[in-house]
């Protein structure tokens, strides 16, 4: 008569698989946001020939977004500021329904006017959370009139 013995190998394999699945899923949940928001404005699509880029990336804590913008006009960077050095334009964040969510003017145009700035501009926004700014709309205004608008799209952040 043949005697059948149970082998611990399949049971051990199942336990190891469950262990690594739990560890991997916990690591994914706690990882920082790997998405960066990006908006581009092209001079061909607005009457002021304003061109620029705005990037949004979450800080390591995930509670704030670092906002960086660089803009120029057909007459150079001087076209985005008035005689007093203040921005001529306003940058505002809107949802799809057209409700104003956030005024980005200081965050966007501060670094653009200074050209070289090592000061990070923070905004109380989210990229990866439930209130993500991805697919929201940034509107650039001058004297209350809309000059340009563009939707925030996502890029993978490799930092």
Short mmCIF file of N, CA and C in Angstrom, two decimals:
data_model
loop_
_atom_site.label_atom_id
_atom_site.label_comp_id
_atom_site.label_asym_id
_atom_site.label_seq_id
_atom_site.Cartn_x
_atom_site.Cartn_y
_atom_site.Cartn_z
N UNK A 1 0.84 -1.15 0.00
CA UNK A 1 0.00 0.00 0.00
C UNK A 1 0.90 1.23 0.00
N UNK A 2 0.53 2.19 -0.83
CA UNK A 2 1.32 3.40 -0.96
C UNK A 2 0.89 4.39 0.10
N UNK A 3 1.87 4.94 0.71
CA UNK A 3 1.57 5.91 1.76
C UNK A 3 1.74 7.32 1.20
N UNK A 4 0.71 8.14 1.35
CA UNK A 4 0.75 9.53 0.87
C UNK A 4 1.06 10.45 2.04
N UNK A 5 2.06 11.24 1.83
CA UNK A 5 2.40 12.22 2.86
C UNK A 5 2.18 13.61 2.29
N UNK A 6 1.81 14.48 3.12
CA UNK A 6 1.61 15.86 2.66
C UNK A 6 2.95 16.56 2.58
N UNK A 7 3.09 17.33 1.55
CA UNK A 7 4.33 18.09 1.35
C UNK A 7 4.10 19.53 1.79
N UNK A 8 4.98 20.07 2.58
CA UNK A 8 4.79 21.45 3.05
C UNK A 8 5.10 22.49 1.97
N UNK A 9 5.68 22.10 0.86
CA UNK A 9 6.10 23.06 -0.16
C UNK A 9 4.93 23.88 -0.74
N UNK A 10 3.82 23.28 -1.20
CA UNK A 10 2.72 24.10 -1.75
C UNK A 10 2.12 25.05 -0.71
N UNK A 11 1.99 24.56 0.51
CA UNK A 11 1.45 25.40 1.57
C UNK A 11 2.38 26.59 1.84
N UNK A 12 3.67 26.35 1.90
CA UNK A 12 4.66 27.40 2.12
C UNK A 12 4.65 28.40 0.98
N UNK A 13 4.51 27.91 -0.23
CA UNK A 13 4.47 28.78 -1.40
C UNK A 13 3.26 29.73 -1.34
N UNK A 14 2.14 29.22 -0.92
CA UNK A 14 0.93 30.05 -0.80
C UNK A 14 1.12 31.12 0.27
N UNK A 15 1.69 30.75 1.40
CA UNK A 15 1.94 31.71 2.48
C UNK A 15 2.90 32.80 2.01
N UNK A 16 3.96 32.43 1.32
CA UNK A 16 4.93 33.42 0.81
C UNK A 16 4.26 34.36 -0.18
N UNK A 17 3.43 33.81 -1.06
CA UNK A 17 2.72 34.63 -2.05
C UNK A 17 1.82 35.66 -1.36
N UNK A 18 1.07 35.23 -0.36
CA UNK A 18 0.18 36.14 0.38
C UNK A 18 1.01 37.20 1.10
N UNK A 19 2.10 36.81 1.71
CA UNK A 19 2.96 37.74 2.43
C UNK A 19 3.48 38.84 1.49
N UNK A 20 4.02 38.46 0.34
CA UNK A 20 4.56 39.44 -0.60
C UNK A 20 3.46 40.31 -1.22
N UNK A 21 2.27 39.77 -1.40
CA UNK A 21 1.16 40.56 -1.91
C UNK A 21 0.77 41.65 -0.92
N UNK A 22 0.70 41.30 0.35
CA UNK A 22 0.34 42.28 1.38
C UNK A 22 1.43 43.35 1.50
N UNK A 23 2.68 42.95 1.51
CA UNK A 23 3.79 43.90 1.63
C UNK A 23 3.82 44.84 0.43
N UNK A 24 3.65 44.30 -0.76
CA UNK A 24 3.67 45.12 -1.98
C UNK A 24 2.51 46.10 -2.02
N UNK A 25 1.32 45.66 -1.66
CA UNK A 25 0.18 46.57 -1.68
C UNK A 25 0.33 47.67 -0.64
N UNK A 26 0.89 47.36 0.52
CA UNK A 26 1.13 48.39 1.54
C UNK A 26 2.16 49.40 1.06
N UNK A 27 3.16 48.95 0.34
CA UNK A 27 4.19 49.86 -0.18
C UNK A 27 3.61 50.78 -1.24
N UNK A 28 2.71 50.29 -2.06
CA UNK A 28 2.11 51.12 -3.10
C UNK A 28 1.22 52.19 -2.49
N UNK A 29 0.48 51.85 -1.46
CA UNK A 29 -0.42 52.81 -0.83
C UNK A 29 0.37 53.95 -0.19
N UNK A 30 1.51 53.65 0.41
CA UNK A 30 2.28 54.67 1.11
C UNK A 30 3.26 55.43 0.23
N UNK A 31 3.32 55.12 -1.05
CA UNK A 31 4.29 55.79 -1.91
C UNK A 31 3.82 57.21 -2.23
N UNK A 32 4.77 58.13 -2.43
CA UNK A 32 4.39 59.51 -2.76
C UNK A 32 3.82 59.59 -4.17
N UNK A 33 3.19 60.69 -4.47
CA UNK A 33 2.55 60.91 -5.76
C UNK A 33 3.60 60.92 -6.87
N UNK A 34 3.38 60.15 -7.90
CA UNK A 34 4.32 60.07 -9.02
C UNK A 34 3.80 60.83 -10.25
N UNK A 35 2.81 61.66 -10.06
CA UNK A 35 2.22 62.40 -11.17
C UNK A 35 2.53 63.88 -11.01
N UNK A 36 2.79 64.53 -12.11
CA UNK A 36 3.04 65.97 -12.14
C UNK A 36 2.00 66.60 -13.06
N UNK A 37 1.43 67.73 -12.65
CA UNK A 37 0.51 68.45 -13.52
C UNK A 37 1.27 69.38 -14.44
N UNK A 38 0.75 69.58 -15.64
CA UNK A 38 1.46 70.37 -16.65
C UNK A 38 0.44 71.13 -17.49
N UNK A 39 0.72 72.41 -17.74
CA UNK A 39 -0.13 73.25 -18.59
C UNK A 39 0.77 74.03 -19.53
N UNK A 40 0.38 74.12 -20.79
CA UNK A 40 1.14 74.90 -21.77
C UNK A 40 0.23 75.92 -22.44
N UNK A 41 0.78 77.11 -22.64
CA UNK A 41 0.07 78.17 -23.36
C UNK A 41 0.90 78.55 -24.57
N UNK A 42 0.25 78.58 -25.74
CA UNK A 42 0.95 78.86 -26.99
C UNK A 42 0.57 80.24 -27.51
N UNK A 43 1.53 80.99 -28.04
CA UNK A 43 1.26 82.36 -28.49
C UNK A 43 0.30 82.44 -29.67
N UNK A 44 0.19 81.40 -30.45
CA UNK A 44 -0.71 81.43 -31.61
C UNK A 44 -2.18 81.43 -31.22
N UNK A 45 -2.48 81.08 -29.97
CA UNK A 45 -3.87 80.93 -29.56
C UNK A 45 -4.35 81.99 -28.58
N UNK A 46 -3.66 83.14 -28.50
CA UNK A 46 -4.16 84.24 -27.68
C UNK A 46 -3.69 85.56 -28.28
N UNK A 47 -4.46 86.60 -28.02
CA UNK A 47 -4.20 87.89 -28.68
C UNK A 47 -2.96 88.62 -28.16
N UNK A 48 -2.45 88.26 -26.98
CA UNK A 48 -1.25 88.91 -26.43
C UNK A 48 0.03 88.16 -26.78
N UNK A 49 -0.07 87.11 -27.53
CA UNK A 49 1.08 86.27 -27.88
C UNK A 49 1.82 85.79 -26.63
N UNK A 50 1.04 85.49 -25.61
CA UNK A 50 1.59 84.98 -24.35
C UNK A 50 1.92 83.50 -24.51
N UNK A 51 3.12 83.14 -24.14
CA UNK A 51 3.47 81.72 -24.15
C UNK A 51 4.06 81.37 -22.79
N UNK A 52 3.79 80.16 -22.36
CA UNK A 52 4.31 79.77 -21.06
C UNK A 52 3.97 78.35 -20.68
N UNK A 53 4.56 77.94 -19.59
CA UNK A 53 4.37 76.60 -19.05
C UNK A 53 4.20 76.72 -17.54
N UNK A 54 3.27 75.97 -17.00
CA UNK A 54 3.09 75.88 -15.55
C UNK A 54 3.21 74.41 -15.17
N UNK A 55 4.00 74.13 -14.14
CA UNK A 55 4.11 72.76 -13.65
C UNK A 55 3.63 72.71 -12.20
N UNK A 56 3.01 71.60 -11.86
CA UNK A 56 2.50 71.36 -10.52
C UNK A 56 3.07 70.02 -10.05
N UNK A 57 3.68 69.99 -8.87
CA UNK A 57 4.16 68.73 -8.31
C UNK A 57 3.95 68.75 -6.80
N UNK A 58 3.52 67.60 -6.25
CA UNK A 58 3.26 67.53 -4.82
C UNK A 58 4.56 67.49 -4.04
N UNK A 59 4.54 68.10 -2.85
CA UNK A 59 5.70 67.98 -1.97
C UNK A 59 5.71 66.59 -1.35
N UNK A 60 6.76 66.25 -0.64
CA UNK A 60 6.89 64.89 -0.09
C UNK A 60 5.80 64.57 0.91
N UNK A 61 5.30 65.58 1.60
CA UNK A 61 4.23 65.34 2.56
C UNK A 61 2.88 65.11 1.91
N UNK A 62 2.73 65.52 0.65
CA UNK A 62 1.48 65.35 -0.07
C UNK A 62 0.40 66.33 0.33
N UNK A 63 0.75 67.34 1.13
CA UNK A 63 -0.26 68.28 1.60
C UNK A 63 -0.24 69.60 0.83
N UNK A 64 0.77 69.83 0.01
CA UNK A 64 0.86 71.06 -0.79
C UNK A 64 1.41 70.73 -2.16
N UNK A 65 1.17 71.65 -3.08
CA UNK A 65 1.66 71.49 -4.44
C UNK A 65 2.65 72.61 -4.73
N UNK A 66 3.79 72.24 -5.30
CA UNK A 66 4.78 73.22 -5.72
C UNK A 66 4.37 73.69 -7.11
N UNK A 67 4.20 75.01 -7.27
CA UNK A 67 3.76 75.59 -8.53
C UNK A 67 4.91 76.38 -9.12
N UNK A 68 5.21 76.14 -10.38
CA UNK A 68 6.28 76.88 -11.04
C UNK A 68 5.81 77.28 -12.43
N UNK A 69 6.03 78.52 -12.78
CA UNK A 69 5.61 79.01 -14.09
C UNK A 69 6.68 79.84 -14.75
N UNK A 70 6.73 79.74 -16.05
CA UNK A 70 7.62 80.59 -16.84
C UNK A 70 6.82 81.11 -18.03
N UNK A 71 6.81 82.41 -18.21
CA UNK A 71 6.01 83.04 -19.26
C UNK A 71 6.82 84.10 -19.98
N UNK A 72 6.40 84.39 -21.19
CA UNK A 72 6.96 85.49 -21.96
C UNK A 72 5.93 85.93 -23.00
N UNK A 73 6.15 87.12 -23.54
CA UNK A 73 5.30 87.63 -24.62
C UNK A 73 6.19 87.90 -25.83
N UNK A 74 5.60 88.49 -26.87
CA UNK A 74 6.39 88.78 -28.06
C UNK A 74 7.46 89.85 -27.81
N UNK A 75 7.32 90.62 -26.73
CA UNK A 75 8.36 91.61 -26.40
C UNK A 75 9.26 91.13 -25.25
N UNK A 76 9.15 89.87 -24.90
CA UNK A 76 9.99 89.30 -23.86
C UNK A 76 9.30 89.25 -22.51
N UNK A 77 10.09 89.01 -21.49
CA UNK A 77 9.57 88.88 -20.13
C UNK A 77 8.99 90.20 -19.63
N UNK A 78 9.50 91.32 -20.12
CA UNK A 78 8.97 92.62 -19.69
C UNK A 78 7.50 92.77 -20.04
N UNK A 79 7.01 91.99 -20.98
CA UNK A 79 5.60 92.06 -21.35
C UNK A 79 4.65 91.48 -20.34
N UNK A 80 5.16 90.71 -19.38
CA UNK A 80 4.26 90.12 -18.39
C UNK A 80 4.18 90.93 -17.10
N UNK A 81 4.95 92.02 -17.01
CA UNK A 81 4.88 92.85 -15.80
C UNK A 81 4.67 94.31 -16.19
N UNK A 82 4.06 95.05 -15.27
CA UNK A 82 3.83 96.47 -15.52
C UNK A 82 5.04 97.29 -15.06
N UNK A 83 4.90 98.61 -15.09
CA UNK A 83 6.00 99.51 -14.73
C UNK A 83 6.46 99.33 -13.28
N UNK A 84 5.55 98.90 -12.41
CA UNK A 84 5.88 98.70 -10.99
C UNK A 84 6.45 97.31 -10.70
N UNK A 85 6.54 96.47 -11.72
CA UNK A 85 7.06 95.12 -11.53
C UNK A 85 6.01 94.10 -11.13
N UNK A 86 4.74 94.48 -11.16
CA UNK A 86 3.66 93.57 -10.81
C UNK A 86 3.17 92.85 -12.07
N UNK A 87 2.60 91.65 -11.91
CA UNK A 87 2.12 90.92 -13.09
C UNK A 87 0.95 91.63 -13.77
N UNK A 88 0.97 91.67 -15.10
CA UNK A 88 -0.15 92.21 -15.88
C UNK A 88 -1.30 91.21 -15.96
N UNK A 89 -0.99 89.95 -15.74
CA UNK A 89 -1.96 88.88 -15.94
C UNK A 89 -2.34 88.23 -14.62
N UNK A 90 -3.50 87.58 -14.65
CA UNK A 90 -3.96 86.77 -13.53
C UNK A 90 -4.06 85.33 -14.02
N UNK A 91 -3.69 84.40 -13.18
CA UNK A 91 -3.84 82.98 -13.49
C UNK A 91 -4.81 82.40 -12.46
N UNK A 92 -5.88 81.79 -12.96
CA UNK A 92 -6.91 81.26 -12.07
C UNK A 92 -7.22 79.81 -12.45
N UNK A 93 -7.49 79.01 -11.43
CA UNK A 93 -7.83 77.61 -11.62
C UNK A 93 -9.34 77.43 -11.51
N UNK A 94 -9.93 76.81 -12.51
CA UNK A 94 -11.38 76.58 -12.55
C UNK A 94 -11.66 75.10 -12.70
N UNK A 95 -12.84 74.68 -12.20
CA UNK A 95 -13.27 73.31 -12.46
C UNK A 95 -14.01 73.26 -13.79
N UNK A 96 -14.48 72.09 -14.18
CA UNK A 96 -15.15 71.92 -15.49
C UNK A 96 -16.45 72.72 -15.58
N UNK A 97 -17.08 72.97 -14.43
CA UNK A 97 -18.34 73.72 -14.42
C UNK A 97 -18.13 75.22 -14.48
N UNK A 98 -16.90 75.67 -14.37
CA UNK A 98 -16.60 77.10 -14.46
C UNK A 98 -16.50 77.81 -13.13
N UNK A 99 -16.48 77.07 -12.03
CA UNK A 99 -16.36 77.69 -10.71
C UNK A 99 -14.88 77.92 -10.38
N UNK A 100 -14.58 79.12 -9.88
CA UNK A 100 -13.21 79.47 -9.50
C UNK A 100 -12.79 78.63 -8.29
N UNK A 101 -11.66 77.94 -8.42
CA UNK A 101 -11.15 77.11 -7.33
C UNK A 101 -9.98 77.75 -6.60
N UNK A 102 -9.10 78.44 -7.35
CA UNK A 102 -7.87 78.93 -6.73
C UNK A 102 -7.26 80.03 -7.58
N UNK A 103 -6.73 81.05 -6.93
CA UNK A 103 -6.01 82.11 -7.64
C UNK A 103 -4.53 81.74 -7.65
N UNK A 104 -3.99 81.47 -8.82
CA UNK A 104 -2.60 81.04 -8.98
C UNK A 104 -1.65 82.17 -9.34
N UNK A 105 -2.13 83.41 -9.37
CA UNK A 105 -1.35 84.53 -9.89
C UNK A 105 0.02 84.66 -9.22
N UNK A 106 0.04 84.74 -7.90
CA UNK A 106 1.33 84.91 -7.21
C UNK A 106 2.25 83.73 -7.45
N UNK A 107 1.71 82.52 -7.34
CA UNK A 107 2.53 81.32 -7.51
C UNK A 107 3.10 81.21 -8.91
N UNK A 108 2.31 81.53 -9.92
CA UNK A 108 2.74 81.35 -11.31
C UNK A 108 3.67 82.46 -11.76
N UNK A 109 3.30 83.71 -11.52
CA UNK A 109 4.03 84.81 -12.12
C UNK A 109 5.20 85.32 -11.28
N UNK A 110 5.30 84.94 -10.01
CA UNK A 110 6.43 85.37 -9.20
C UNK A 110 7.75 84.88 -9.79
N UNK A 111 7.85 83.58 -10.03
CA UNK A 111 9.09 83.04 -10.61
C UNK A 111 9.27 83.48 -12.05
N UNK A 112 8.20 83.67 -12.78
CA UNK A 112 8.31 84.10 -14.18
C UNK A 112 8.89 85.50 -14.28
N UNK A 113 8.50 86.39 -13.38
CA UNK A 113 9.00 87.76 -13.41
C UNK A 113 10.45 87.82 -12.93
N UNK A 114 10.77 87.03 -11.91
CA UNK A 114 12.14 87.05 -11.38
C UNK A 114 13.14 86.34 -12.28
N UNK A 115 12.66 85.57 -13.23
CA UNK A 115 13.48 84.77 -14.15
C UNK A 115 14.24 83.66 -13.44
N UNK A 116 15.10 84.00 -12.53
CA UNK A 116 15.83 82.98 -11.79
C UNK A 116 15.43 83.11 -10.33
N UNK A 117 14.68 82.13 -9.85
CA UNK A 117 14.22 82.16 -8.47
C UNK A 117 14.37 80.77 -7.88
N UNK A 118 14.95 80.71 -6.71
CA UNK A 118 15.09 79.43 -6.03
C UNK A 118 14.04 79.28 -4.94
N UNK A 119 13.13 80.24 -4.85
CA UNK A 119 12.05 80.16 -3.87
C UNK A 119 10.91 79.33 -4.46
N UNK A 120 10.53 78.28 -3.75
CA UNK A 120 9.43 77.45 -4.21
C UNK A 120 8.12 78.13 -3.85
N UNK A 121 7.19 78.10 -4.77
CA UNK A 121 5.86 78.65 -4.56
C UNK A 121 4.91 77.49 -4.27
N UNK A 122 4.21 77.56 -3.14
CA UNK A 122 3.33 76.48 -2.73
C UNK A 122 1.87 76.91 -2.86
N UNK A 123 1.02 75.94 -3.16
CA UNK A 123 -0.42 76.17 -3.20
C UNK A 123 -1.10 75.01 -2.47
N UNK A 124 -2.21 75.30 -1.82
CA UNK A 124 -2.96 74.26 -1.11
C UNK A 124 -3.84 73.50 -2.10
N UNK A 125 -3.21 72.67 -2.90
CA UNK A 125 -3.88 71.89 -3.92
C UNK A 125 -3.43 70.44 -3.81
N UNK A 126 -4.08 69.55 -4.57
CA UNK A 126 -3.70 68.14 -4.61
C UNK A 126 -3.58 67.68 -6.05
N UNK A 127 -2.69 66.74 -6.28
CA UNK A 127 -2.58 66.13 -7.60
C UNK A 127 -3.11 64.70 -7.57
N UNK A 128 -2.72 63.93 -6.57
CA UNK A 128 -3.10 62.52 -6.52
C UNK A 128 -4.30 62.23 -5.62
N UNK A 129 -4.75 63.17 -4.86
CA UNK A 129 -5.85 62.93 -3.94
C UNK A 129 -7.21 62.98 -4.61
N UNK A 130 -8.24 62.94 -3.80
CA UNK A 130 -9.61 62.97 -4.32
C UNK A 130 -9.96 64.32 -4.93
N UNK A 131 -9.27 65.37 -4.53
CA UNK A 131 -9.50 66.71 -5.10
C UNK A 131 -8.41 67.08 -6.10
N UNK A 132 -8.07 66.16 -6.97
CA UNK A 132 -6.97 66.34 -7.91
C UNK A 132 -7.23 67.51 -8.86
N UNK A 133 -6.16 68.22 -9.21
CA UNK A 133 -6.27 69.33 -10.16
C UNK A 133 -6.12 68.86 -11.61
N UNK A 134 -5.80 67.59 -11.82
CA UNK A 134 -5.69 67.07 -13.18
C UNK A 134 -7.05 67.21 -13.86
N UNK A 135 -7.06 67.66 -15.09
CA UNK A 135 -8.25 67.92 -15.92
C UNK A 135 -8.99 69.20 -15.53
N UNK A 136 -8.46 69.96 -14.56
CA UNK A 136 -9.04 71.27 -14.27
C UNK A 136 -8.48 72.26 -15.29
N UNK A 137 -9.01 73.48 -15.32
CA UNK A 137 -8.65 74.45 -16.35
C UNK A 137 -7.96 75.66 -15.71
N UNK A 138 -6.85 76.08 -16.30
CA UNK A 138 -6.17 77.30 -15.89
C UNK A 138 -6.52 78.38 -16.91
N UNK A 139 -7.02 79.51 -16.42
CA UNK A 139 -7.40 80.62 -17.28
C UNK A 139 -6.47 81.80 -16.98
N UNK A 140 -5.92 82.39 -18.03
CA UNK A 140 -5.08 83.58 -17.90
C UNK A 140 -5.93 84.77 -18.30
N UNK A 141 -5.96 85.79 -17.42
CA UNK A 141 -6.77 86.99 -17.68
C UNK A 141 -5.90 88.23 -17.63
N UNK A 142 -6.32 89.23 -18.40
CA UNK A 142 -5.67 90.54 -18.37
C UNK A 142 -6.78 91.58 -18.32
N UNK A 143 -6.75 92.43 -17.31
CA UNK A 143 -7.79 93.44 -17.11
C UNK A 143 -9.19 92.83 -17.07
N UNK A 144 -9.31 91.63 -16.50
CA UNK A 144 -10.59 90.97 -16.37
C UNK A 144 -11.04 90.18 -17.59
N UNK A 145 -10.35 90.33 -18.71
CA UNK A 145 -10.71 89.61 -19.94
C UNK A 145 -9.86 88.35 -20.07
N UNK A 146 -10.51 87.28 -20.50
CA UNK A 146 -9.79 86.03 -20.70
C UNK A 146 -8.87 86.12 -21.91
N UNK A 147 -7.61 85.79 -21.70
CA UNK A 147 -6.60 85.82 -22.76
C UNK A 147 -6.36 84.40 -23.28
N UNK A 148 -6.24 83.45 -22.37
CA UNK A 148 -5.93 82.07 -22.76
C UNK A 148 -6.47 81.11 -21.71
N UNK A 149 -6.70 79.88 -22.13
CA UNK A 149 -7.12 78.83 -21.21
C UNK A 149 -6.54 77.51 -21.67
N UNK A 150 -6.21 76.67 -20.71
CA UNK A 150 -5.66 75.36 -21.03
C UNK A 150 -5.97 74.40 -19.88
N UNK A 151 -6.11 73.14 -20.22
CA UNK A 151 -6.42 72.11 -19.25
C UNK A 151 -5.14 71.51 -18.68
N UNK A 152 -5.16 71.22 -17.40
CA UNK A 152 -4.01 70.59 -16.75
C UNK A 152 -4.01 69.11 -17.11
N UNK A 153 -2.90 68.65 -17.64
CA UNK A 153 -2.79 67.22 -17.92
C UNK A 153 -1.67 66.64 -17.08
N UNK A 154 -1.64 65.32 -17.01
CA UNK A 154 -0.68 64.67 -16.12
C UNK A 154 0.54 64.16 -16.87
N UNK A 155 1.67 64.28 -16.20
CA UNK A 155 2.93 63.70 -16.65
C UNK A 155 3.46 62.85 -15.52
N UNK A 156 4.18 61.80 -15.84
CA UNK A 156 4.83 61.03 -14.79
C UNK A 156 6.02 61.79 -14.28
N UNK A 157 6.16 61.85 -12.97
CA UNK A 157 7.26 62.56 -12.32
C UNK A 157 8.36 61.56 -12.01
N UNK A 158 9.53 61.77 -12.56
CA UNK A 158 10.63 60.83 -12.37
C UNK A 158 11.64 61.30 -11.33
N UNK A 159 11.29 62.23 -10.46
CA UNK A 159 12.23 62.75 -9.45
C UNK A 159 12.34 61.78 -8.32
#
